[in-house]
Coordinates of C-alpha atoms in Angstrom, one line a residue:
M1 CA 122.0 132.8 93.0
Q2 CA 119.0 133.4 95.1
A3 CA 117.1 130.8 93.1
F4 CA 119.8 128.3 93.8
E5 CA 119.6 129.1 97.5
R6 CA 115.8 128.6 97.4
G7 CA 116.7 125.1 96.1
H8 CA 118.8 124.6 98.7
A9 CA 116.0 125.4 101.2
F10 CA 113.6 123.2 99.2
F11 CA 115.7 120.1 99.4
M12 CA 116.4 120.6 103.1
G13 CA 113.0 121.2 104.1
A14 CA 111.9 118.1 101.9
A15 CA 114.4 116.0 103.8
A16 CA 113.1 117.1 107.0
F17 CA 109.6 116.6 106.0
F18 CA 110.1 113.0 105.1
L19 CA 112.1 112.4 108.3
L20 CA 109.2 113.7 110.4
F21 CA 106.7 111.4 108.7
S22 CA 109.0 108.6 109.0
I23 CA 109.2 109.1 112.9
L24 CA 105.4 109.6 113.1
C25 CA 104.7 106.4 111.2
R26 CA 106.9 104.4 113.6
F27 CA 105.4 106.3 116.7
I28 CA 101.9 105.6 115.6
T29 CA 102.8 101.8 115.1
G30 CA 104.4 101.7 118.6
V31 CA 101.3 103.4 120.4
I32 CA 98.9 101.1 119.0
L33 CA 100.9 97.9 119.8
K34 CA 101.5 99.2 123.2
K35 CA 97.7 99.9 123.7
L36 CA 97.0 96.5 122.5
N37 CA 99.6 94.8 124.8
R38 CA 97.9 96.7 127.8
E39 CA 94.4 95.5 126.9
A40 CA 95.7 91.9 126.1
E41 CA 97.0 91.4 129.7
N42 CA 93.4 91.2 130.8
M43 CA 92.0 89.8 127.6
S44 CA 89.1 87.9 129.2
A45 CA 87.4 91.4 130.1
T46 CA 88.7 93.7 127.6
E47 CA 86.7 96.0 125.8
N48 CA 89.1 96.5 122.9
R49 CA 87.1 96.0 119.7
L50 CA 90.2 94.2 117.7
L51 CA 90.7 91.8 120.7
K52 CA 87.0 91.1 121.0
Q53 CA 86.9 90.3 117.3
C54 CA 90.0 88.0 117.6
K55 CA 88.2 86.0 120.5
L56 CA 85.1 85.6 118.6
K57 CA 86.6 84.6 115.4
F58 CA 88.9 82.0 117.3
R59 CA 85.6 80.7 119.1
N60 CA 84.0 80.2 115.8
C61 CA 87.0 78.4 114.3
Y62 CA 87.3 76.3 117.4
E63 CA 83.8 75.1 117.2
L64 CA 83.7 74.6 113.4
N65 CA 86.9 72.6 113.6
G66 CA 86.0 70.5 116.4
G67 CA 88.6 72.1 118.8
S68 CA 91.5 71.6 116.2
V69 CA 93.0 75.2 115.8
N70 CA 96.5 76.4 115.3
A71 CA 96.7 79.2 117.6
G72 CA 100.1 80.5 116.5
V73 CA 98.8 80.8 112.8
F74 CA 95.6 82.4 113.8
V75 CA 97.2 85.1 115.8
E76 CA 99.8 85.8 113.1
K77 CA 96.9 86.2 110.6
F78 CA 95.3 88.5 113.2
M79 CA 98.4 90.5 113.7
Q80 CA 98.6 91.0 109.8
G81 CA 95.0 92.2 109.8
I82 CA 95.3 95.0 112.5
R83 CA 94.4 98.2 110.5
V84 CA 94.3 102.0 111.1
G85 CA 91.7 103.2 108.8
R86 CA 92.4 101.4 105.4
C87 CA 96.0 100.9 105.9
S88 CA 97.4 97.8 107.9
L89 CA 99.8 98.2 110.7
R90 CA 102.3 96.4 108.8
L91 CA 102.0 98.9 106.0
I92 CA 102.5 102.1 108.2
N93 CA 105.6 100.6 109.8
Q94 CA 106.9 99.9 106.4
L95 CA 106.2 103.4 105.2
S96 CA 108.4 104.6 108.1
G97 CA 111.3 103.2 106.3
Q98 CA 110.4 104.5 103.0
F99 CA 110.1 108.0 104.3
L100 CA 113.5 107.7 105.8
L101 CA 114.9 106.7 102.5
L102 CA 113.2 109.7 100.8
S103 CA 114.7 111.9 103.4
V104 CA 118.1 110.7 102.7
F105 CA 117.5 110.8 99.0
A106 CA 116.5 114.6 99.3
D107 CA 119.6 115.2 101.0
G108 CA 121.8 113.4 98.3
I109 CA 120.0 115.3 95.7
G110 CA 120.5 118.6 96.9
S111 CA 124.4 118.0 97.7
C112 CA 124.9 116.7 94.1
L113 CA 123.1 119.7 92.6
G114 CA 125.3 121.9 94.7
L115 CA 128.6 120.3 93.7
A116 CA 127.3 120.3 90.0
H117 CA 126.9 124.0 90.2
G118 CA 130.4 124.5 91.5
E119 CA 129.9 124.7 95.2
T120 CA 132.7 123.6 97.6
L121 CA 132.4 120.7 100.0
G122 CA 132.0 123.0 102.8
Q123 CA 129.0 124.5 101.2
V124 CA 127.2 121.3 100.7
L125 CA 128.2 119.9 104.1
P126 CA 124.9 120.7 105.7
Y127 CA 123.3 118.2 103.5
Y128 CA 125.6 115.5 104.9
L129 CA 125.2 116.6 108.4
Q130 CA 121.2 116.4 108.1
A131 CA 121.4 112.9 106.4
F132 CA 123.5 111.7 109.3
L133 CA 121.3 113.3 112.0
S134 CA 118.2 111.9 110.2
L135 CA 119.4 108.5 110.3
Y136 CA 120.5 108.8 114.0
A137 CA 117.3 110.3 115.1
H138 CA 115.2 107.5 113.1
F139 CA 117.1 104.4 114.5
G140 CA 117.5 106.0 118.0
L141 CA 113.7 106.6 118.2
S142 CA 112.9 103.3 116.7
G143 CA 115.1 101.7 119.3
L144 CA 113.1 103.3 122.1
I145 CA 109.8 102.6 120.6
D146 CA 110.9 99.1 119.8
V147 CA 108.0 98.0 117.5
P148 CA 109.4 94.3 116.9
G149 CA 109.6 93.8 120.5
K150 CA 106.0 95.1 121.1
R151 CA 104.7 93.2 118.3
E152 CA 106.3 89.9 119.6
A153 CA 105.0 90.6 123.1
L154 CA 101.4 91.0 121.9
K155 CA 101.7 87.9 119.7
I156 CA 103.0 85.7 122.8
T157 CA 100.3 87.2 125.1
V158 CA 97.4 86.6 122.6
T159 CA 98.7 83.1 121.7
D160 CA 99.0 82.1 125.3
F161 CA 95.3 83.2 126.0
L162 CA 93.7 81.4 123.0
E163 CA 95.9 78.3 123.3
N164 CA 95.7 77.7 127.0
R165 CA 92.6 79.6 128.5
M166 CA 90.1 80.0 125.6
P167 CA 89.3 76.3 125.1
E168 CA 88.5 75.9 128.8
R169 CA 86.3 78.9 128.8
I170 CA 84.4 77.4 125.7
R171 CA 84.1 74.1 127.3
N172 CA 82.7 75.8 130.7
A173 CA 80.3 77.9 128.5
R174 CA 79.0 74.7 126.8
Q175 CA 78.4 72.9 130.2
D176 CA 76.6 76.0 131.5
S177 CA 74.5 76.2 128.7
A178 CA 73.5 72.5 128.9
R179 CA 72.9 72.9 132.7
L180 CA 70.7 75.9 132.0
E181 CA 68.7 73.9 129.2
E182 CA 68.3 71.0 131.7
E183 CA 67.0 73.3 134.6
E184 CA 64.5 74.8 132.2
R185 CA 63.1 71.4 130.9
K186 CA 63.1 70.4 134.4
A187 CA 61.1 73.4 135.4
L188 CA 58.6 72.8 132.5
R189 CA 58.1 69.2 133.6
E190 CA 57.4 70.0 137.1
A191 CA 54.9 72.7 136.2
G192 CA 53.1 70.1 133.8
K193 CA 54.0 71.9 130.6
P194 CA 54.8 70.0 127.4
V195 CA 58.7 70.0 126.5
Q196 CA 59.3 69.7 123.0
N197 CA 63.0 70.0 122.7
G198 CA 65.2 67.2 122.2
A199 CA 66.0 64.8 125.0
A200 CA 63.4 66.4 127.2
G201 CA 60.8 65.6 124.7
Q202 CA 61.8 62.1 124.9
G203 CA 61.9 62.0 128.5
G204 CA 58.4 63.5 128.7
A205 CA 57.1 60.8 126.3
E206 CA 58.6 58.1 128.4
E207 CA 57.1 59.5 131.6
E208 CA 53.7 59.7 130.0
N209 CA 54.0 56.0 128.5
G210 CA 55.3 54.9 131.7
P211 CA 52.3 53.5 133.4
A212 CA 51.1 51.7 130.2
T213 CA 54.4 50.1 129.8
D214 CA 54.7 48.9 133.4
A215 CA 51.1 47.5 133.0
S216 CA 51.9 45.7 130.0
T217 CA 55.0 44.1 131.6
A218 CA 53.1 43.1 134.6
W219 CA 50.5 41.4 132.5
E220 CA 53.1 39.5 130.6
D221 CA 54.8 38.4 133.8
G222 CA 51.2 37.2 135.0
A223 CA 50.8 35.2 131.6
K224 CA 54.2 33.5 132.4
G225 CA 53.0 32.2 135.8
A226 CA 54.3 35.0 138.0
P227 CA 51.3 37.3 138.5
P228 CA 51.9 40.7 140.1
A229 CA 51.1 41.2 143.5
R230 CA 48.0 43.5 144.3
E231 CA 46.7 45.3 147.2
G232 CA 43.2 45.0 148.4
G233 CA 40.4 42.6 147.5
D234 CA 40.4 43.1 143.8
G235 CA 44.0 42.4 143.7
A236 CA 43.7 39.2 145.6
E237 CA 40.5 38.1 143.3
L238 CA 42.4 38.7 140.1
E239 CA 45.0 36.6 141.4
R240 CA 42.9 33.8 142.1
L241 CA 41.2 33.9 138.8
L242 CA 44.6 33.9 137.1
R243 CA 45.8 30.9 138.9
E244 CA 42.6 28.9 138.3
F245 CA 43.0 29.8 134.4
L246 CA 46.5 28.8 134.3
A247 CA 46.1 25.7 136.2

């Protein structure tokens, strides 16, 4: 009889243990989502590692795909990839339900064994009460934690930021980078240093070749009968010689 009483204590203890883990898994999921929601409200300046990785990956996808990114699908993949250690947040939330089932299952096994050993309904009634209280506690706390609501709120906040604000930030960053490069090239040209980067190098070559090009153009115009005007005696003498040559 004492051995059977120890069996009762074992099954009731196992049921309580599984219920505790069920509530703990749901609580961990809710805490993580609540923290991410709080950080996502100021996502532009967040220091959260997961959200910073999300922004970096979105920016890389945006640039690689030429600005064509489905923000909804991207955020859904990001949500599925949130992990605590080696376990995804989705798996932890599913484990909560599995532990609840194990808790109810332990209560059921204990009551069935009690009835099989000739116990009355009143003697196995604690198993039924514990199973009922376990279900009530689990679903009551799940409603207060509201994991689905927190997950949906996080998805909406992150999607709104990536879809409506992030593209503008990327374009502004590109414009700022281009302006800084142009200012650096201008400073190098003013300092008389060679510029060897893209358009600046071409601009420098055009400036260096500018006088020769102007002189060539002026000579061609003179050969056609429209000699360029010159200042001073040398210019006038050159103009007179050209007129005599073309006469």
